Amino acid sequence: ILRVTPEGHADSLWRSPDSPILAMRYDLDSDTILVSAGKEGRLYRVDMRGEHMLLLTPEQKQALRNVYDSFIS
């Protein structure tokens, strides 16, 4: 995930330990990004310092949209 400044400079915010990144969603309330990545569909929360937390490794090997919605609500 790249962070782009208002001046147009880009730097790396976070590199997923699993690839590819399948989906991302910004959570305004916590100022974090939810990221689904890898063939296992793991769900991570990434903060603006690049720190991450593994939230979920689903039993189904595919991330579904309602998984995101349950973490946002």
Short mmCIF file of N, CA and C in Angstrom, two decimals:
data_model
loop_
_atom_site.label_atom_id
_atom_site.label_comp_id
_atom_site.label_asym_id
_atom_site.label_seq_id
_atom_site.Cartn_x
_atom_site.Cartn_y
_atom_site.Cartn_z
N ILE A 1 0.86 -1.17 0.00
CA ILE A 1 0.00 0.00 0.00
C ILE A 1 0.90 1.22 0.00
N LEU A 2 0.64 2.15 -0.91
CA LEU A 2 1.42 3.38 -1.00
C LEU A 2 0.62 4.53 -0.41
N ARG A 3 1.34 5.43 0.25
CA ARG A 3 0.74 6.67 0.77
C ARG A 3 1.26 7.81 -0.10
N VAL A 4 0.35 8.63 -0.59
CA VAL A 4 0.72 9.77 -1.44
C VAL A 4 0.40 11.05 -0.68
N THR A 5 1.39 11.92 -0.55
CA THR A 5 1.21 13.20 0.15
C THR A 5 0.50 14.20 -0.75
N PRO A 6 -0.02 15.28 -0.18
CA PRO A 6 -0.65 16.31 -1.01
C PRO A 6 0.32 16.91 -2.04
N GLU A 7 1.63 16.83 -1.75
CA GLU A 7 2.64 17.35 -2.68
C GLU A 7 2.94 16.36 -3.80
N GLY A 8 2.37 15.15 -3.73
CA GLY A 8 2.58 14.17 -4.77
C GLY A 8 3.69 13.17 -4.51
N HIS A 9 4.29 13.19 -3.33
CA HIS A 9 5.34 12.23 -2.99
C HIS A 9 4.69 10.94 -2.50
N ALA A 10 5.28 9.83 -2.89
CA ALA A 10 4.74 8.53 -2.49
C ALA A 10 5.77 7.78 -1.66
N ASP A 11 5.28 7.09 -0.64
CA ASP A 11 6.13 6.19 0.12
C ASP A 11 5.32 4.94 0.47
N SER A 12 6.03 3.90 0.81
CA SER A 12 5.38 2.64 1.13
C SER A 12 4.82 2.70 2.54
N LEU A 13 3.53 2.45 2.68
CA LEU A 13 2.89 2.42 3.99
C LEU A 13 2.97 1.02 4.58
N TRP A 14 2.68 0.00 3.76
CA TRP A 14 2.63 -1.37 4.26
C TRP A 14 2.77 -2.35 3.12
N ARG A 15 3.50 -3.42 3.37
CA ARG A 15 3.63 -4.51 2.39
C ARG A 15 3.00 -5.75 3.01
N SER A 16 2.04 -6.31 2.34
CA SER A 16 1.32 -7.47 2.84
C SER A 16 2.22 -8.69 2.88
N PRO A 17 2.14 -9.48 3.96
CA PRO A 17 2.88 -10.74 3.98
C PRO A 17 2.23 -11.78 3.05
N ASP A 18 1.01 -11.52 2.62
CA ASP A 18 0.29 -12.38 1.69
C ASP A 18 0.01 -11.57 0.43
N SER A 19 0.12 -12.23 -0.72
CA SER A 19 -0.22 -11.51 -1.95
C SER A 19 -1.09 -12.41 -2.82
N PRO A 20 -1.87 -11.82 -3.66
CA PRO A 20 -2.02 -10.39 -3.90
C PRO A 20 -3.01 -9.77 -2.92
N ILE A 21 -3.02 -8.44 -2.88
CA ILE A 21 -4.08 -7.74 -2.15
C ILE A 21 -5.34 -7.85 -2.99
N LEU A 22 -6.40 -8.33 -2.37
CA LEU A 22 -7.65 -8.58 -3.09
C LEU A 22 -8.64 -7.43 -2.98
N ALA A 23 -8.66 -6.77 -1.82
CA ALA A 23 -9.61 -5.67 -1.61
C ALA A 23 -9.10 -4.80 -0.48
N MET A 24 -9.48 -3.53 -0.52
CA MET A 24 -9.15 -2.59 0.56
C MET A 24 -10.37 -1.72 0.82
N ARG A 25 -10.51 -1.30 2.08
CA ARG A 25 -11.59 -0.39 2.44
C ARG A 25 -11.10 0.49 3.58
N TYR A 26 -11.23 1.80 3.42
CA TYR A 26 -10.82 2.75 4.44
C TYR A 26 -11.91 2.87 5.49
N ASP A 27 -11.52 2.80 6.76
CA ASP A 27 -12.45 2.95 7.88
C ASP A 27 -12.23 4.33 8.49
N LEU A 28 -13.12 5.25 8.19
CA LEU A 28 -13.00 6.64 8.63
C LEU A 28 -12.98 6.76 10.15
N ASP A 29 -13.79 5.97 10.85
CA ASP A 29 -13.89 6.08 12.31
C ASP A 29 -12.57 5.76 13.00
N SER A 30 -11.84 4.77 12.51
CA SER A 30 -10.58 4.38 13.16
C SER A 30 -9.35 4.86 12.41
N ASP A 31 -9.54 5.54 11.25
CA ASP A 31 -8.43 6.00 10.41
C ASP A 31 -7.49 4.85 10.07
N THR A 32 -8.07 3.71 9.70
CA THR A 32 -7.29 2.54 9.32
C THR A 32 -7.81 2.01 7.99
N ILE A 33 -7.06 1.08 7.42
CA ILE A 33 -7.46 0.44 6.17
C ILE A 33 -7.66 -1.05 6.45
N LEU A 34 -8.80 -1.59 6.03
CA LEU A 34 -9.03 -3.02 6.09
C LEU A 34 -8.56 -3.61 4.77
N VAL A 35 -7.76 -4.67 4.86
CA VAL A 35 -7.15 -5.24 3.67
C VAL A 35 -7.38 -6.75 3.66
N SER A 36 -7.92 -7.24 2.56
CA SER A 36 -8.02 -8.68 2.33
C SER A 36 -6.89 -9.06 1.40
N ALA A 37 -6.13 -10.11 1.77
CA ALA A 37 -4.95 -10.45 0.97
C ALA A 37 -4.70 -11.94 0.96
N GLY A 38 -4.08 -12.38 -0.12
CA GLY A 38 -3.60 -13.74 -0.24
C GLY A 38 -4.68 -14.74 -0.58
N LYS A 39 -4.23 -15.94 -0.96
CA LYS A 39 -5.18 -16.98 -1.36
C LYS A 39 -6.01 -17.47 -0.19
N GLU A 40 -5.55 -17.20 1.04
CA GLU A 40 -6.31 -17.58 2.24
C GLU A 40 -7.38 -16.54 2.58
N GLY A 41 -7.33 -15.37 1.93
CA GLY A 41 -8.32 -14.32 2.19
C GLY A 41 -8.19 -13.71 3.57
N ARG A 42 -6.98 -13.63 4.09
CA ARG A 42 -6.78 -13.05 5.43
C ARG A 42 -7.19 -11.58 5.44
N LEU A 43 -7.73 -11.15 6.57
CA LEU A 43 -8.18 -9.78 6.74
C LEU A 43 -7.28 -9.08 7.74
N TYR A 44 -6.68 -7.97 7.32
CA TYR A 44 -5.77 -7.18 8.15
C TYR A 44 -6.35 -5.80 8.37
N ARG A 45 -5.98 -5.19 9.50
CA ARG A 45 -6.25 -3.77 9.76
C ARG A 45 -4.88 -3.08 9.78
N VAL A 46 -4.72 -2.04 8.95
CA VAL A 46 -3.46 -1.33 8.82
C VAL A 46 -3.69 0.12 9.24
N ASP A 47 -2.86 0.62 10.18
CA ASP A 47 -3.01 2.02 10.60
C ASP A 47 -2.09 2.91 9.77
N MET A 48 -2.17 4.20 9.98
CA MET A 48 -1.45 5.17 9.17
C MET A 48 0.05 5.21 9.46
N ARG A 49 0.52 4.45 10.46
CA ARG A 49 1.96 4.30 10.71
C ARG A 49 2.50 3.06 10.02
N GLY A 50 1.59 2.27 9.40
CA GLY A 50 2.00 1.04 8.75
C GLY A 50 1.97 -0.17 9.67
N GLU A 51 1.52 0.02 10.91
CA GLU A 51 1.37 -1.11 11.83
C GLU A 51 0.13 -1.90 11.41
N HIS A 52 0.23 -3.22 11.51
CA HIS A 52 -0.92 -4.03 11.09
C HIS A 52 -1.28 -5.08 12.13
N MET A 53 -2.52 -5.54 12.03
CA MET A 53 -3.02 -6.59 12.91
C MET A 53 -3.83 -7.56 12.04
N LEU A 54 -3.55 -8.84 12.20
CA LEU A 54 -4.35 -9.85 11.52
C LEU A 54 -5.66 -9.99 12.26
N LEU A 55 -6.77 -9.74 11.58
CA LEU A 55 -8.09 -9.80 12.20
C LEU A 55 -8.77 -11.14 11.99
N LEU A 56 -8.52 -11.75 10.84
CA LEU A 56 -9.31 -12.93 10.49
C LEU A 56 -8.60 -13.74 9.42
N THR A 57 -8.60 -15.06 9.62
CA THR A 57 -8.28 -16.01 8.56
C THR A 57 -9.53 -16.86 8.39
N PRO A 58 -10.34 -16.55 7.38
CA PRO A 58 -11.63 -17.22 7.25
C PRO A 58 -11.48 -18.71 6.92
N GLU A 59 -12.48 -19.49 7.35
CA GLU A 59 -12.50 -20.90 7.00
C GLU A 59 -12.70 -21.06 5.51
N GLN A 60 -13.60 -20.24 4.94
CA GLN A 60 -13.73 -20.22 3.49
C GLN A 60 -12.51 -19.53 2.95
N LYS A 61 -11.93 -20.03 1.92
CA LYS A 61 -10.70 -19.46 1.38
C LYS A 61 -10.97 -18.34 0.39
N GLN A 62 -11.97 -17.53 0.71
CA GLN A 62 -12.33 -16.41 -0.13
C GLN A 62 -12.94 -15.34 0.77
N ALA A 63 -12.44 -14.11 0.67
CA ALA A 63 -12.99 -13.02 1.47
C ALA A 63 -14.30 -12.55 0.86
N LEU A 64 -15.29 -12.32 1.68
CA LEU A 64 -16.60 -11.88 1.21
C LEU A 64 -16.88 -10.48 1.71
N ARG A 65 -17.67 -9.73 0.97
CA ARG A 65 -17.97 -8.35 1.33
C ARG A 65 -18.61 -8.24 2.71
N ASN A 66 -19.49 -9.14 3.11
CA ASN A 66 -20.15 -9.00 4.40
C ASN A 66 -19.17 -9.17 5.56
N VAL A 67 -18.01 -9.78 5.33
CA VAL A 67 -16.98 -9.84 6.37
C VAL A 67 -16.52 -8.43 6.70
N TYR A 68 -16.28 -7.60 5.67
CA TYR A 68 -15.87 -6.22 5.88
C TYR A 68 -16.95 -5.45 6.63
N ASP A 69 -18.19 -5.60 6.20
CA ASP A 69 -19.27 -4.83 6.79
C ASP A 69 -19.43 -5.15 8.28
N SER A 70 -19.19 -6.38 8.68
CA SER A 70 -19.32 -6.73 10.09
C SER A 70 -18.23 -6.07 10.94
N PHE A 71 -17.04 -5.82 10.35
CA PHE A 71 -15.97 -5.16 11.09
C PHE A 71 -16.14 -3.65 11.10
N ILE A 72 -16.79 -3.10 10.10
CA ILE A 72 -17.01 -1.64 10.02
C ILE A 72 -18.11 -1.22 10.98
N SER A 73 -19.14 -2.01 11.09
CA SER A 73 -20.32 -1.63 11.90
C SER A 73 -20.02 -1.56 13.36
#
